[in-house]
Structure formats: structure tokens, C-alpha cells
Short mmCIF file of C-alpha atoms in Angstrom, two decimals:
data_model
loop_
_atom_site.label_atom_id
_atom_site.label_comp_id
_atom_site.label_asym_id
_atom_site.label_seq_id
_atom_site.Cartn_x
_atom_site.Cartn_y
_atom_site.Cartn_z
CA MET A 11 167.49 -27.78 16.11
CA LEU A 12 168.01 -24.46 14.32
CA THR A 13 167.64 -24.40 10.55
CA VAL A 14 167.41 -21.70 7.89
CA ARG A 15 165.66 -22.20 4.56
CA PRO A 16 163.73 -20.27 1.91
CA LEU A 17 160.07 -19.85 2.76
CA GLY A 18 157.32 -20.91 0.37
CA PRO A 19 153.53 -20.96 0.12
CA ALA A 20 153.23 -23.67 2.80
CA ASP A 21 154.80 -21.26 5.30
CA ILE A 22 152.33 -18.42 4.77
CA ASP A 23 150.50 -18.78 8.09
CA GLN A 24 153.67 -18.88 10.20
CA TYR A 25 155.20 -16.06 8.13
CA ARG A 26 152.18 -13.82 8.55
CA ALA A 27 151.99 -14.48 12.32
CA LEU A 28 155.71 -13.78 12.87
CA ARG A 29 155.67 -10.71 10.64
CA LEU A 30 152.70 -9.25 12.56
CA ARG A 31 154.42 -10.07 15.85
CA ALA A 32 157.59 -8.30 14.71
CA LEU A 33 155.65 -5.20 13.70
CA ARG A 34 153.77 -5.13 17.02
CA GLU A 35 156.73 -5.82 19.29
CA GLU A 36 159.39 -3.81 17.44
CA PRO A 37 157.49 -0.87 15.90
CA THR A 38 160.64 1.28 15.58
CA ALA A 39 162.44 -1.40 13.53
CA PHE A 40 160.05 -1.44 10.57
CA ALA A 41 158.45 1.16 8.31
CA SER A 42 155.30 -0.99 8.06
CA SER A 43 152.72 -1.16 10.83
CA PRO A 44 150.53 -4.10 11.85
CA GLU A 45 147.56 -2.19 10.40
CA ASP A 46 149.35 -1.84 7.04
CA GLU A 47 150.28 -5.53 7.04
CA ARG A 48 146.77 -6.75 7.85
CA LEU A 49 145.48 -5.01 4.70
CA LEU A 50 147.74 -7.07 2.43
CA SER A 51 146.09 -9.70 0.28
CA VAL A 52 147.07 -13.37 0.44
CA GLU A 53 148.40 -12.97 -3.12
CA THR A 54 150.71 -10.15 -2.04
CA ILE A 55 152.07 -12.21 0.84
CA GLU A 56 152.49 -15.26 -1.41
CA SER A 57 154.50 -13.11 -3.84
CA ARG A 58 156.85 -12.18 -0.99
CA LEU A 59 157.50 -15.87 -0.40
CA GLN A 60 158.25 -16.76 -4.02
CA GLN A 61 161.93 -17.45 -4.49
CA THR A 62 163.28 -16.10 -7.78
CA MET A 63 166.66 -15.00 -9.12
CA ASN A 64 165.84 -11.55 -7.73
CA GLN A 65 164.34 -12.28 -4.34
CA VAL A 66 164.19 -14.69 -1.46
CA MET A 67 162.54 -14.69 1.97
CA LEU A 68 164.43 -16.89 4.39
CA GLY A 69 162.98 -18.32 7.54
CA ALA A 70 164.85 -19.42 10.64
CA PHE A 71 163.23 -22.35 12.41
CA ASP A 72 163.65 -23.76 15.88
CA GLY A 73 162.34 -27.25 15.17
CA ASP A 74 159.12 -26.62 13.24
CA THR A 75 158.55 -23.12 14.63
CA LEU A 76 159.42 -20.06 12.56
CA VAL A 77 161.43 -17.70 14.78
CA GLY A 78 163.29 -15.46 12.31
CA LEU A 79 162.95 -13.76 8.94
CA SER A 80 165.27 -12.17 6.41
CA GLY A 81 164.35 -11.03 2.93
CA LEU A 82 166.59 -10.11 0.02
CA LEU A 83 165.16 -8.02 -2.83
CA ARG A 84 167.15 -7.09 -5.89
CA GLU A 85 166.52 -3.79 -7.61
CA ARG A 86 164.67 -4.21 -10.93
CA ARG A 87 165.57 -1.02 -12.79
CA SER A 88 168.49 -1.45 -15.19
CA LYS A 89 170.63 1.28 -13.64
CA LEU A 90 170.13 -0.15 -10.13
CA VAL A 91 170.18 -3.91 -10.77
CA HIS A 92 173.65 -4.12 -9.20
CA LYS A 93 172.01 -3.56 -5.75
CA ALA A 94 169.83 -5.62 -3.45
CA TRP A 95 168.19 -4.83 -0.11
CA ILE A 96 167.93 -6.77 3.13
CA VAL A 97 164.30 -6.43 4.26
CA SER A 98 162.09 -7.73 7.05
CA PHE A 99 165.04 -8.87 9.19
CA TYR A 100 163.74 -10.09 12.54
CA VAL A 101 164.55 -12.69 15.19
CA ALA A 102 161.98 -13.41 17.92
CA PRO A 103 163.24 -12.45 21.40
CA GLU A 104 163.17 -16.04 22.68
CA ALA A 105 165.50 -17.10 19.83
CA ARG A 106 168.05 -14.32 20.27
CA ARG A 107 171.56 -14.67 21.69
CA ARG A 108 172.01 -18.09 20.09
CA GLY A 109 173.74 -16.97 16.89
CA LEU A 110 170.57 -17.22 14.87
CA GLY A 111 170.64 -13.63 13.63
CA ARG A 112 174.18 -14.10 12.34
CA LEU A 113 173.27 -17.43 10.70
CA LEU A 114 170.21 -15.89 9.06
CA LEU A 115 172.20 -12.93 7.78
CA GLU A 116 175.00 -15.23 6.51
CA ARG A 117 172.48 -17.33 4.54
CA THR A 118 170.89 -14.16 3.13
CA LEU A 119 174.29 -12.92 2.00
CA ASP A 120 175.01 -16.34 0.45
CA HIS A 121 171.95 -15.76 -1.76
CA ALA A 122 173.20 -12.27 -2.59
CA ARG A 123 176.63 -13.54 -3.58
CA ALA A 124 174.98 -16.08 -5.92
CA MET A 125 173.22 -13.32 -7.89
CA PRO A 126 175.28 -12.60 -11.03
CA GLY A 127 176.33 -8.98 -11.30
CA LEU A 128 175.25 -8.01 -7.81
CA ARG A 129 177.74 -5.51 -6.40
CA GLN A 130 176.24 -4.36 -3.13
CA VAL A 131 173.68 -5.17 -0.47
CA ASN A 132 171.99 -2.27 1.32
CA LEU A 133 169.88 -2.08 4.43
CA GLY A 134 168.35 0.46 6.74
CA VAL A 135 168.42 0.15 10.52
CA ASN A 136 167.04 2.29 13.30
CA ALA A 137 170.04 4.31 14.44
CA ALA A 138 169.19 3.59 18.08
CA ASN A 139 169.22 -0.20 17.57
CA VAL A 140 172.78 -0.83 18.78
CA ALA A 141 172.55 -4.67 18.74
CA ALA A 142 171.39 -4.76 15.10
CA ARG A 143 174.01 -2.22 14.04
CA GLN A 144 176.75 -4.27 15.73
CA LEU A 145 175.60 -7.45 13.97
CA TYR A 146 175.59 -5.72 10.56
CA GLU A 147 178.98 -4.11 11.17
CA SER A 148 180.43 -7.47 12.24
CA MET A 149 179.31 -8.86 8.88
CA GLY A 150 181.10 -6.10 6.97
CA PHE A 151 178.32 -3.54 6.49
CA VAL A 152 179.39 0.11 6.78
CA ALA A 153 177.24 3.16 7.39
CA PHE A 154 176.95 5.68 4.56
CA GLY A 155 174.13 7.95 5.63
CA LEU A 156 171.72 8.98 8.34
CA GLU A 157 168.17 10.15 7.73
CA HIS A 158 166.88 12.17 10.65
CA GLY A 159 163.20 11.66 11.38
CA PHE A 160 162.96 8.72 8.95
CA MET A 161 159.71 7.57 10.57
CA LEU A 162 157.33 8.62 13.28
CA VAL A 163 156.19 6.07 15.82
CA ASP A 164 153.50 7.41 18.17
CA GLY A 165 154.55 10.91 17.17
CA VAL A 166 158.22 10.33 18.07
CA PRO A 167 160.77 10.71 15.23
CA HIS A 168 163.29 7.91 14.69
CA ASP A 169 166.48 8.18 12.64
CA GLU A 170 167.53 5.53 10.13
CA LEU A 171 171.10 4.58 9.39
CA SER A 172 171.77 3.46 5.82
CA MET A 173 174.37 0.70 5.52
CA VAL A 174 176.03 -1.10 2.62
CA LEU A 175 178.08 -4.24 2.08
CA VAL A 176 180.15 -4.07 -1.11
CA LEU A 177 180.53 -7.47 -2.77
CA PRO A 178 183.37 -8.65 -4.96
CA VAL A 179 182.35 -8.43 -8.62
CA ARG A 180 181.67 -11.99 -9.88
CA ASP A 181 180.15 -11.35 -13.27
CA ALA A 182 180.13 -8.13 -15.26
CA GLY A 183 176.95 -9.08 -17.14
CA ALA A 184 174.16 -8.33 -14.66
CA THR A 185 170.72 -9.50 -15.62
CA GLY A 186 167.49 -8.40 -14.12
#
């Protein structure tokens, strides 16, 4: 059975294992490397898994096994608090093509829509990742920029497409 829920401290081991797997298997999809991730303290990882009004890390589970991740981080600075970012989006290959990516993204956007004053959700995607781009576009994201040579993986430059989903304004009084 597929389920999606916010991750917490009890999920740290599965989170860390899946995050490292994602970075190893899909190096062109993430700015972080497995080496960078291994240097993070337990406290840093725990802080990623704390759900607040400004952030959430969702996990997609197949039974008890974590097979997908999607984070939402709201900007903290007062002039940018109307924006949030999708981060760490990943679905393990064995869990793909079952609608899990769409479900995970829908749940992430549900959290975004519940944030008072949030007006847009941004994300960055490797421009060559057609499947991810199609998923984001099907959910209403539109491209607004392309950064050539955004990152180097094994000396090869990769471009990043910046995308945005504009949300209906719910509440004019954003808090951060």
C-alpha cells in the first residue's frame, strides 16, 4: 500500500539511506553529492525532518519502506516569504510509473496551499530530465529561466530549468 506522510525523527535512518541513494544514482538531479551529504550532522538531518509552518519533508512509503521524498521550504526573508521551494524530490526507480511522483507532489502542494500568504512555489530541474519536467508541467508549473552550466558532474556541465507554480492568494498577511 502506498502512503505519503510527513517524516519525523523516527524516519531518520530510512531518510538518510534513501537520500544517499538518490544522490548516488541520480547525480545530475541534485546539487548535493553523496560526499557532501555524509558530512552532515545528525542534528542537521533532524532539522530537515522537523515539520513547521515553514517547512515539511514528506516521505512516500510502499508498506513500511520509504521510496520517495519531497521537501517544501519557505523563504524566511521578509521580502521573499511569499515563496517556497520544492527540494529533494525523488522517487526510487522501483516505485516509479505507479503515480507515486504525482501523489507526492500533490501532497507537497497541499502543504504549500495551507501556508498563509504563500503566492508561489519554485523548483529547479535538470533541463535534460524530460520525465520530471513533464510531471511538473502537468501539475501547472511553468518554466521561467534556464541556467546554462548550473552544475558540473564529472566535469560535464548540466543546465537547470527554473520553474514556478503561482498559487491563488489566500491571505494577504504573510507571516514568516
